[in-house]
Structures are given as structure tokens and as C-alpha cells.
Coordinates of C-alpha atoms in Angstrom, one line a residue:
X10 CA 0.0 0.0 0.0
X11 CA 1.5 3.5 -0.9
X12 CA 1.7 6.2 1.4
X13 CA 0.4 9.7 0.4
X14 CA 1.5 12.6 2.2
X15 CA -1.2 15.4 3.2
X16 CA -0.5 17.6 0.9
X17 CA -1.1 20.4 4.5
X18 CA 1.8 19.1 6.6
X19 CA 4.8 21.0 6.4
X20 CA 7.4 19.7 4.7
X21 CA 11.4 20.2 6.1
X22 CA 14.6 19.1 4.5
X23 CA 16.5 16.7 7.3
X24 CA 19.4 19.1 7.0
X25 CA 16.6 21.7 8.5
X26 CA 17.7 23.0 12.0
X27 CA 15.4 24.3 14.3
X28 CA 15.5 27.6 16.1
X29 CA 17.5 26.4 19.1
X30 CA 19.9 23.8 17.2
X31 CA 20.5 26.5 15.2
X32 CA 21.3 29.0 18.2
X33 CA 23.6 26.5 19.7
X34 CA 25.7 26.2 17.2
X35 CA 26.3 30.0 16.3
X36 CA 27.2 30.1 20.1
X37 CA 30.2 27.0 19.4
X38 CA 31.3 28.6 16.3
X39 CA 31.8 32.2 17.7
X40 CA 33.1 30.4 21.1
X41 CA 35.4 28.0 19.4
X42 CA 36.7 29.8 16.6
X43 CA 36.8 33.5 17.4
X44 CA 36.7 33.8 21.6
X45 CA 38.6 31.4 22.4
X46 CA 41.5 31.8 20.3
X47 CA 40.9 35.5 20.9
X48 CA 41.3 34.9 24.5
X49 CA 44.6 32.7 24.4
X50 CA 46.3 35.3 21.8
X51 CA 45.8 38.1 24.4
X52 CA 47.0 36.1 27.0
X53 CA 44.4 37.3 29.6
X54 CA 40.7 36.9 30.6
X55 CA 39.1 39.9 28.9
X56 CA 39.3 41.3 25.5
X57 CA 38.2 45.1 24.1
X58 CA 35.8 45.4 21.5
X59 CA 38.5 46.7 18.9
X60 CA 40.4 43.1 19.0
X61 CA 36.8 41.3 18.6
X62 CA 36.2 43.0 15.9
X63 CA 39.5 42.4 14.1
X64 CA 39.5 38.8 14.9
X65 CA 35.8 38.3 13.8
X66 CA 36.5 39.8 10.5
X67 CA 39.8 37.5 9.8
X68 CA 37.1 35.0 10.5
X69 CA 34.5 35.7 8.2
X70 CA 37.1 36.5 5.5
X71 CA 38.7 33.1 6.2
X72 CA 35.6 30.9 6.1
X73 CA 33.0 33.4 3.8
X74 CA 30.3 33.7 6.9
X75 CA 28.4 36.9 6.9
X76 CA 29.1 38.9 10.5
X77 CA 25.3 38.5 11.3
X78 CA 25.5 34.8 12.1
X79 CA 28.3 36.0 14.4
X80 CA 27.0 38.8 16.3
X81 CA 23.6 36.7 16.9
X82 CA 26.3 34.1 18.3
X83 CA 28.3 36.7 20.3
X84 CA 24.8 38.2 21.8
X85 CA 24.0 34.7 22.7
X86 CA 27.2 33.9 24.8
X87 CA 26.4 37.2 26.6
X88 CA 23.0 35.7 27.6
X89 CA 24.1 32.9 28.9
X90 CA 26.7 34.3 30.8
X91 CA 29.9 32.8 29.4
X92 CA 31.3 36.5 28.9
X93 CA 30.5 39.6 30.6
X94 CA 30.5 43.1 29.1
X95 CA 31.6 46.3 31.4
X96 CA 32.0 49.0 28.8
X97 CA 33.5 48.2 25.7
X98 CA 35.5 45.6 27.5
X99 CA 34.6 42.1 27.2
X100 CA 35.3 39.3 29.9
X101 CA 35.4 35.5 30.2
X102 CA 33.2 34.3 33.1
X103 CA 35.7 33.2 36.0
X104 CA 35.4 30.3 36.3
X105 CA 37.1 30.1 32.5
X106 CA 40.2 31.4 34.0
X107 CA 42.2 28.5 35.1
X108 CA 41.5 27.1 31.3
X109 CA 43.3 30.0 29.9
X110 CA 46.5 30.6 32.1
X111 CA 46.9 26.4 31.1
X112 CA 46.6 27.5 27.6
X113 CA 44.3 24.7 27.8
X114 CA 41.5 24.0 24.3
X115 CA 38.4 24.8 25.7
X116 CA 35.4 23.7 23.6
X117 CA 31.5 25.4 24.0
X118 CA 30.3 22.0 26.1
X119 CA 32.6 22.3 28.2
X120 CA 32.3 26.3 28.8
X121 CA 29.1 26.3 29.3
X122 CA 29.2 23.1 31.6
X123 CA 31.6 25.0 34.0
X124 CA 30.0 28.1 33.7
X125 CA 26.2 26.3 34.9
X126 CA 27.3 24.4 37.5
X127 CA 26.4 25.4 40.8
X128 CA 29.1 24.7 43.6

């Protein structure tokens, strides 16, 4: 017997991400490839908004992304408290600290992991 498929139900590629999916992994990519690094180049747990921008932009050179994707990814590590903002400078929540003065890789799970925990 052959299935039909109401012609009403919305239909979604597989490759489809949904809103949060989506959110999540803006977050990683701004975290992993442009924070991070940023972070370990400076050699010190906060960053100005002048050497965000300049390591964004080598970024979306590098890999073709539009800036949007990052900003909305940047916002979103702001709201979930993984940096902090006092002026224009920026800073890595403190409990990120030990990470960088090992010069450790520190991926998004793991961030955010540390940074929820309650102790």
C-alpha cells in the first residue's frame, strides 16, 4: 500500500535546523573559533571590542560567513553568561580562567558546563 502525504503538513529538509539547534551552534562557532583563540592570543581573561572586531572579520574573511551569524552568536554567549560586558570591554566568566592561564582548548560543552554548574 503506498503512502500519500497530506499535501497540509509542512514539509522540512533533514538538514533543517530548528531555532535552538540553530542558536547553539552560532554560540560554538563564535566560542570555538573567534573567543577562544581570541582569548589565548591576548593572553588574559578579557578582551576590548576593537580586537573582537579584528579577529571576527579574519574570520568571516577566512571561512565566507556573513558577521550577522556571528554577532547573533556573540549576543548569545552574553546571555548565557559565558562572557560579561563592562563598557566596551569584554570578559570570560571566571570560572574560564584557570582554562586559559593552562593554555588549555576549551570547547563550548565544556564552557558552558563550568560556567552552569552550581558549587
Amino acid at each position: 500500500m503506498l503512502k500519500i502525504q497530506d499535501a497540509s503538513s509542512p514539509k522540512r529538509e533533514p538538514s533543517d535546523k530548528g531555532k535552538h539547534a540553530s542558536s547553539t551552534q552560532n554560540r560554538r562557532m563564535v566560542w570555538e573559533y573567534i573567543i577562544w583563540p581570541l582569548v589565548l592570543d591576548v593572553n588574559r581573561s578579557y578582551f576590548t571590542l576593537k580586537e573582537y572586531h579584528s579577529k571576527r572579520d579574519k574570520f568571516c574573511d577566512n571561512r565566507e560567513i556573513q558577521s550577522s551569524k556571528v554577532a547573533g552568536g556573540f549576543v548569545s554567549l552574553l546571555v548565557k553568561g559565558i562572557l560579561t560586558r563592562q563598557k566596551s570591554i569584554y570578559s570570560i566568566h571566571y570560572r574560564l580562567i584557570p582554562y586559559m592561564r593552562k593554555k588549555a582548548y576549551l570547547e563550548y560543552g565544556q564552557a558552558i558546563r563550568e560556567v552552569s554548574t552550581k558549587r
